[in-house]
mmCIF file with all atom_site columns, C-alpha atoms in Angstrom:
data_model
loop_
_atom_site.group_PDB
_atom_site.id
_atom_site.type_symbol
_atom_site.label_atom_id
_atom_site.label_alt_id
_atom_site.label_comp_id
_atom_site.label_asym_id
_atom_site.label_entity_id
_atom_site.label_seq_id
_atom_site.pdbx_PDB_ins_code
_atom_site.Cartn_x
_atom_site.Cartn_y
_atom_site.Cartn_z
_atom_site.occupancy
_atom_site.B_iso_or_equiv
_atom_site.pdbx_formal_charge
_atom_site.auth_seq_id
_atom_site.auth_comp_id
_atom_site.auth_asym_id
_atom_site.auth_atom_id
_atom_site.pdbx_PDB_model_num
ATOM 1   C CA . UNK B 1 1   ? -1.405  -18.710 -29.717 1.00 0.00 ? 3   UNK B CA 1
ATOM 2   C CA . UNK B 1 2   ? -2.900  -15.487 -31.111 1.00 0.00 ? 4   UNK B CA 1
ATOM 3   C CA . UNK B 1 3   ? -5.629  -14.110 -28.909 1.00 0.00 ? 5   UNK B CA 1
ATOM 4   C CA . UNK B 1 4   ? -7.852  -11.218 -29.886 1.00 0.00 ? 6   UNK B CA 1
ATOM 5   C CA . UNK B 1 5   ? -9.301  -8.523  -27.666 1.00 0.00 ? 7   UNK B CA 1
ATOM 6   C CA . UNK B 1 6   ? -12.955 -9.060  -26.750 1.00 0.00 ? 8   UNK B CA 1
ATOM 7   C CA . UNK B 1 7   ? -13.574 -5.309  -26.887 1.00 0.00 ? 9   UNK B CA 1
ATOM 8   C CA . UNK B 1 8   ? -11.909 -4.154  -30.142 1.00 0.00 ? 10  UNK B CA 1
ATOM 9   C CA . UNK B 1 9   ? -10.516 -7.291  -31.825 1.00 0.00 ? 11  UNK B CA 1
ATOM 10  C CA . UNK B 1 10  ? -6.909  -6.091  -31.449 1.00 0.00 ? 12  UNK B CA 1
ATOM 11  C CA . UNK B 1 11  ? -3.966  -8.341  -30.683 1.00 0.00 ? 13  UNK B CA 1
ATOM 12  C CA . UNK B 1 12  ? -3.380  -9.339  -27.061 1.00 0.00 ? 14  UNK B CA 1
ATOM 13  C CA . UNK B 1 13  ? 0.044   -9.571  -25.419 1.00 0.00 ? 15  UNK B CA 1
ATOM 14  C CA . UNK B 1 14  ? 1.193   -11.230 -22.208 1.00 0.00 ? 16  UNK B CA 1
ATOM 15  C CA . UNK B 1 15  ? 2.771   -8.975  -19.568 1.00 0.00 ? 17  UNK B CA 1
ATOM 16  C CA . UNK B 1 16  ? 4.229   -9.760  -16.180 1.00 0.00 ? 18  UNK B CA 1
ATOM 17  C CA . UNK B 1 17  ? 4.869   -6.944  -13.730 1.00 0.00 ? 19  UNK B CA 1
ATOM 18  C CA . UNK B 1 18  ? 5.740   -7.845  -10.154 1.00 0.00 ? 20  UNK B CA 1
ATOM 19  C CA . UNK B 1 19  ? 3.045   -10.171 -8.835  1.00 0.00 ? 21  UNK B CA 1
ATOM 20  C CA . UNK B 1 20  ? 0.594   -9.285  -11.611 1.00 0.00 ? 22  UNK B CA 1
ATOM 21  C CA . UNK B 1 21  ? 0.339   -11.005 -14.953 1.00 0.00 ? 23  UNK B CA 1
ATOM 22  C CA . UNK B 1 22  ? -2.241  -10.968 -17.668 1.00 0.00 ? 24  UNK B CA 1
ATOM 23  C CA . UNK B 1 23  ? -3.300  -10.347 -21.240 1.00 0.00 ? 25  UNK B CA 1
ATOM 24  C CA . UNK B 1 24  ? -3.356  -6.755  -22.445 1.00 0.00 ? 26  UNK B CA 1
ATOM 25  C CA . UNK B 1 25  ? -4.809  -5.385  -25.672 1.00 0.00 ? 27  UNK B CA 1
ATOM 26  C CA . UNK B 1 26  ? -2.219  -3.564  -27.785 1.00 0.00 ? 28  UNK B CA 1
ATOM 27  C CA . UNK B 1 27  ? -4.895  -1.214  -29.190 1.00 0.00 ? 29  UNK B CA 1
ATOM 28  C CA . UNK B 1 28  ? -7.318  -0.335  -26.401 1.00 0.00 ? 30  UNK B CA 1
ATOM 29  C CA . UNK B 1 29  ? -7.425  -0.373  -22.601 1.00 0.00 ? 31  UNK B CA 1
ATOM 30  C CA . UNK B 1 30  ? -8.991  -3.833  -22.194 1.00 0.00 ? 32  UNK B CA 1
ATOM 31  C CA . UNK B 1 31  ? -7.110  -6.389  -20.105 1.00 0.00 ? 33  UNK B CA 1
ATOM 32  C CA . UNK B 1 32  ? -7.594  -9.502  -18.059 1.00 0.00 ? 34  UNK B CA 1
ATOM 33  C CA . UNK B 1 33  ? -5.143  -9.873  -15.173 1.00 0.00 ? 35  UNK B CA 1
ATOM 34  C CA . UNK B 1 34  ? -4.487  -12.051 -12.179 1.00 0.00 ? 36  UNK B CA 1
ATOM 35  C CA . UNK B 1 35  ? -2.184  -11.996 -9.198  1.00 0.00 ? 37  UNK B CA 1
ATOM 36  C CA . UNK B 1 36  ? 0.550   -14.600 -8.965  1.00 0.00 ? 38  UNK B CA 1
ATOM 37  C CA . UNK B 1 37  ? 2.750   -15.019 -5.921  1.00 0.00 ? 39  UNK B CA 1
ATOM 38  C CA . UNK B 1 38  ? 6.010   -16.934 -6.349  1.00 0.00 ? 40  UNK B CA 1
ATOM 39  C CA . UNK B 1 39  ? 6.354   -19.963 -4.065  1.00 0.00 ? 41  UNK B CA 1
ATOM 40  C CA . UNK B 1 40  ? 9.195   -18.298 -2.146  1.00 0.00 ? 42  UNK B CA 1
ATOM 41  C CA . UNK B 1 41  ? 6.805   -15.526 -1.033  1.00 0.00 ? 43  UNK B CA 1
ATOM 42  C CA . UNK B 1 42  ? 4.219   -18.066 0.167   1.00 0.00 ? 44  UNK B CA 1
ATOM 43  C CA . UNK B 1 43  ? 6.742   -20.197 2.065   1.00 0.00 ? 45  UNK B CA 1
ATOM 44  C CA . UNK B 1 44  ? 6.068   -19.680 5.797   1.00 0.00 ? 46  UNK B CA 1
ATOM 45  C CA . UNK B 1 45  ? 8.888   -21.975 6.960   1.00 0.00 ? 47  UNK B CA 1
ATOM 46  C CA . UNK B 1 46  ? 11.327  -20.508 9.487   1.00 0.00 ? 48  UNK B CA 1
ATOM 47  C CA . UNK B 1 47  ? 14.836  -21.117 8.158   1.00 0.00 ? 49  UNK B CA 1
ATOM 48  C CA . UNK B 1 48  ? 18.167  -20.775 9.956   1.00 0.00 ? 50  UNK B CA 1
ATOM 49  C CA . UNK B 1 49  ? 21.276  -19.476 8.192   1.00 0.00 ? 51  UNK B CA 1
ATOM 50  C CA . UNK B 1 50  ? 24.609  -20.492 9.697   1.00 0.00 ? 52  UNK B CA 1
ATOM 51  C CA . UNK B 1 51  ? 28.069  -19.502 8.500   1.00 0.00 ? 53  UNK B CA 1
ATOM 52  C CA . UNK B 1 52  ? 30.289  -22.554 8.098   1.00 0.00 ? 54  UNK B CA 1
ATOM 53  C CA . UNK B 1 53  ? 33.470  -20.891 6.937   1.00 0.00 ? 55  UNK B CA 1
ATOM 54  C CA . UNK B 1 54  ? 34.666  -17.318 7.311   1.00 0.00 ? 56  UNK B CA 1
ATOM 55  C CA . UNK B 1 55  ? 37.631  -15.122 8.198   1.00 0.00 ? 57  UNK B CA 1
ATOM 56  C CA . UNK B 1 56  ? 37.548  -13.007 11.383  1.00 0.00 ? 58  UNK B CA 1
ATOM 57  C CA . UNK B 1 57  ? 40.174  -10.722 9.793   1.00 0.00 ? 59  UNK B CA 1
ATOM 58  C CA . UNK B 1 58  ? 38.171  -10.008 6.617   1.00 0.00 ? 60  UNK B CA 1
ATOM 59  C CA . UNK B 1 59  ? 36.268  -6.724  7.063   1.00 0.00 ? 61  UNK B CA 1
ATOM 60  C CA . UNK B 1 60  ? 33.907  -7.476  4.151   1.00 0.00 ? 62  UNK B CA 1
ATOM 61  C CA . UNK B 1 61  ? 32.878  -10.793 5.670   1.00 0.00 ? 63  UNK B CA 1
ATOM 62  C CA . UNK B 1 62  ? 32.449  -9.238  9.114   1.00 0.00 ? 64  UNK B CA 1
ATOM 63  C CA . UNK B 1 63  ? 30.226  -6.498  7.637   1.00 0.00 ? 65  UNK B CA 1
ATOM 64  C CA . UNK B 1 64  ? 28.121  -9.089  5.794   1.00 0.00 ? 66  UNK B CA 1
ATOM 65  C CA . UNK B 1 65  ? 27.623  -11.041 9.035   1.00 0.00 ? 67  UNK B CA 1
ATOM 66  C CA . UNK B 1 66  ? 26.809  -7.802  10.897  1.00 0.00 ? 68  UNK B CA 1
ATOM 67  C CA . UNK B 1 67  ? 24.151  -6.926  8.339   1.00 0.00 ? 69  UNK B CA 1
ATOM 68  C CA . UNK B 1 68  ? 22.617  -10.422 8.328   1.00 0.00 ? 70  UNK B CA 1
ATOM 69  C CA . UNK B 1 69  ? 22.613  -10.788 12.107  1.00 0.00 ? 71  UNK B CA 1
ATOM 70  C CA . UNK B 1 70  ? 21.615  -7.201  12.877  1.00 0.00 ? 72  UNK B CA 1
ATOM 71  C CA . UNK B 1 71  ? 24.613  -6.646  15.143  1.00 0.00 ? 73  UNK B CA 1
ATOM 72  C CA . UNK B 1 72  ? 27.564  -4.253  15.197  1.00 0.00 ? 74  UNK B CA 1
ATOM 73  C CA . UNK B 1 73  ? 31.009  -4.913  13.726  1.00 0.00 ? 75  UNK B CA 1
ATOM 74  C CA . UNK B 1 74  ? 32.590  -6.213  16.951  1.00 0.00 ? 76  UNK B CA 1
ATOM 75  C CA . UNK B 1 75  ? 29.689  -8.552  17.727  1.00 0.00 ? 77  UNK B CA 1
ATOM 76  C CA . UNK B 1 76  ? 29.810  -9.829  14.134  1.00 0.00 ? 78  UNK B CA 1
ATOM 77  C CA . UNK B 1 77  ? 33.545  -10.527 14.458  1.00 0.00 ? 79  UNK B CA 1
ATOM 78  C CA . UNK B 1 78  ? 32.850  -12.554 17.620  1.00 0.00 ? 80  UNK B CA 1
ATOM 79  C CA . UNK B 1 79  ? 30.054  -14.436 15.843  1.00 0.00 ? 81  UNK B CA 1
ATOM 80  C CA . UNK B 1 80  ? 32.320  -15.209 12.907  1.00 0.00 ? 82  UNK B CA 1
ATOM 81  C CA . UNK B 1 81  ? 34.836  -16.686 15.347  1.00 0.00 ? 83  UNK B CA 1
ATOM 82  C CA . UNK B 1 82  ? 32.286  -19.203 16.617  1.00 0.00 ? 84  UNK B CA 1
ATOM 83  C CA . UNK B 1 83  ? 31.766  -22.647 15.128  1.00 0.00 ? 85  UNK B CA 1
ATOM 84  C CA . UNK B 1 84  ? 28.813  -22.428 12.675  1.00 0.00 ? 86  UNK B CA 1
ATOM 85  C CA . UNK B 1 85  ? 27.176  -19.357 14.214  1.00 0.00 ? 87  UNK B CA 1
ATOM 86  C CA . UNK B 1 86  ? 23.498  -18.659 13.593  1.00 0.00 ? 88  UNK B CA 1
ATOM 87  C CA . UNK B 1 87  ? 23.451  -15.344 11.724  1.00 0.00 ? 89  UNK B CA 1
ATOM 88  C CA . UNK B 1 88  ? 19.832  -15.170 10.598  1.00 0.00 ? 90  UNK B CA 1
ATOM 89  C CA . UNK B 1 89  ? 16.508  -16.864 11.201  1.00 0.00 ? 91  UNK B CA 1
ATOM 90  C CA . UNK B 1 90  ? 13.439  -16.059 9.148   1.00 0.00 ? 92  UNK B CA 1
ATOM 91  C CA . UNK B 1 91  ? 11.281  -16.644 6.097   1.00 0.00 ? 93  UNK B CA 1
ATOM 92  C CA . UNK B 1 92  ? 12.507  -17.778 2.689   1.00 0.00 ? 94  UNK B CA 1
ATOM 93  C CA . UNK B 1 93  ? 12.324  -14.453 0.826   1.00 0.00 ? 95  UNK B CA 1
ATOM 94  C CA . UNK B 1 94  ? 14.691  -12.753 3.300   1.00 0.00 ? 96  UNK B CA 1
ATOM 95  C CA . UNK B 1 95  ? 16.829  -15.884 3.742   1.00 0.00 ? 97  UNK B CA 1
ATOM 96  C CA . UNK B 1 96  ? 17.602  -15.793 0.017   1.00 0.00 ? 98  UNK B CA 1
ATOM 97  C CA . UNK B 1 97  ? 18.773  -12.165 0.330   1.00 0.00 ? 99  UNK B CA 1
ATOM 98  C CA . UNK B 1 98  ? 20.946  -13.030 3.342   1.00 0.00 ? 100 UNK B CA 1
ATOM 99  C CA . UNK B 1 99  ? 22.402  -16.092 1.602   1.00 0.00 ? 101 UNK B CA 1
ATOM 100 C CA . UNK B 1 100 ? 23.299  -14.076 -1.494  1.00 0.00 ? 102 UNK B CA 1
ATOM 101 C CA . UNK B 1 101 ? 24.870  -11.314 0.596   1.00 0.00 ? 103 UNK B CA 1
ATOM 102 C CA . UNK B 1 102 ? 26.974  -13.749 2.627   1.00 0.00 ? 104 UNK B CA 1
ATOM 103 C CA . UNK B 1 103 ? 28.115  -15.647 -0.451  1.00 0.00 ? 105 UNK B CA 1
ATOM 104 C CA . UNK B 1 104 ? 28.979  -12.381 -2.237  1.00 0.00 ? 106 UNK B CA 1
ATOM 105 C CA . UNK B 1 105 ? 31.304  -11.591 0.675   1.00 0.00 ? 107 UNK B CA 1
ATOM 106 C CA . UNK B 1 106 ? 33.024  -14.967 0.209   1.00 0.00 ? 108 UNK B CA 1
ATOM 107 C CA . UNK B 1 107 ? 31.352  -16.695 3.135   1.00 0.00 ? 109 UNK B CA 1
ATOM 108 C CA . UNK B 1 108 ? 30.098  -20.265 3.080   1.00 0.00 ? 110 UNK B CA 1
ATOM 109 C CA . UNK B 1 109 ? 26.754  -20.880 4.749   1.00 0.00 ? 111 UNK B CA 1
ATOM 110 C CA . UNK B 1 110 ? 24.295  -23.665 5.411   1.00 0.00 ? 112 UNK B CA 1
ATOM 111 C CA . UNK B 1 111 ? 20.524  -23.255 5.636   1.00 0.00 ? 113 UNK B CA 1
ATOM 112 C CA . UNK B 1 112 ? 18.171  -25.520 7.521   1.00 0.00 ? 114 UNK B CA 1
ATOM 113 C CA . UNK B 1 113 ? 15.712  -26.983 6.927   1.00 0.00 ? 115 UNK B CA 1
ATOM 114 C CA . UNK B 1 114 ? 16.711  -27.735 3.328   1.00 0.00 ? 116 UNK B CA 1
ATOM 115 C CA . UNK B 1 115 ? 16.417  -24.569 1.225   1.00 0.00 ? 117 UNK B CA 1
ATOM 116 C CA . UNK B 1 116 ? 15.131  -25.173 -2.313  1.00 0.00 ? 118 UNK B CA 1
ATOM 117 C CA . UNK B 1 117 ? 15.432  -21.624 -3.656  1.00 0.00 ? 119 UNK B CA 1
ATOM 118 C CA . UNK B 1 118 ? 18.518  -20.285 -5.417  1.00 0.00 ? 120 UNK B CA 1
#
């Protein structure tokens, strides 16, 4: 679809930057934009992240748990020794960050309620 600028007749291009997207003229300063928020940012559900498998002797895993849970190294080691410890509770956007961090450290986690974002 070729759209033309209402102001100068120049070609329009689609741009997406952060939460803003729109049509921008390639020749003048005319644009039409809107704000778009991804579903994950609008999700107000409180999720729980639990570690299901980890190694209390693996410093990288302990540090990942410490960061997610907001505790020090020793407290994180104790948490990791528990059966399916709760390491984070919060909204989807942060849960995704925590999940990725834990998985990068080699930890296995479960999120409830069901987490649809990857």
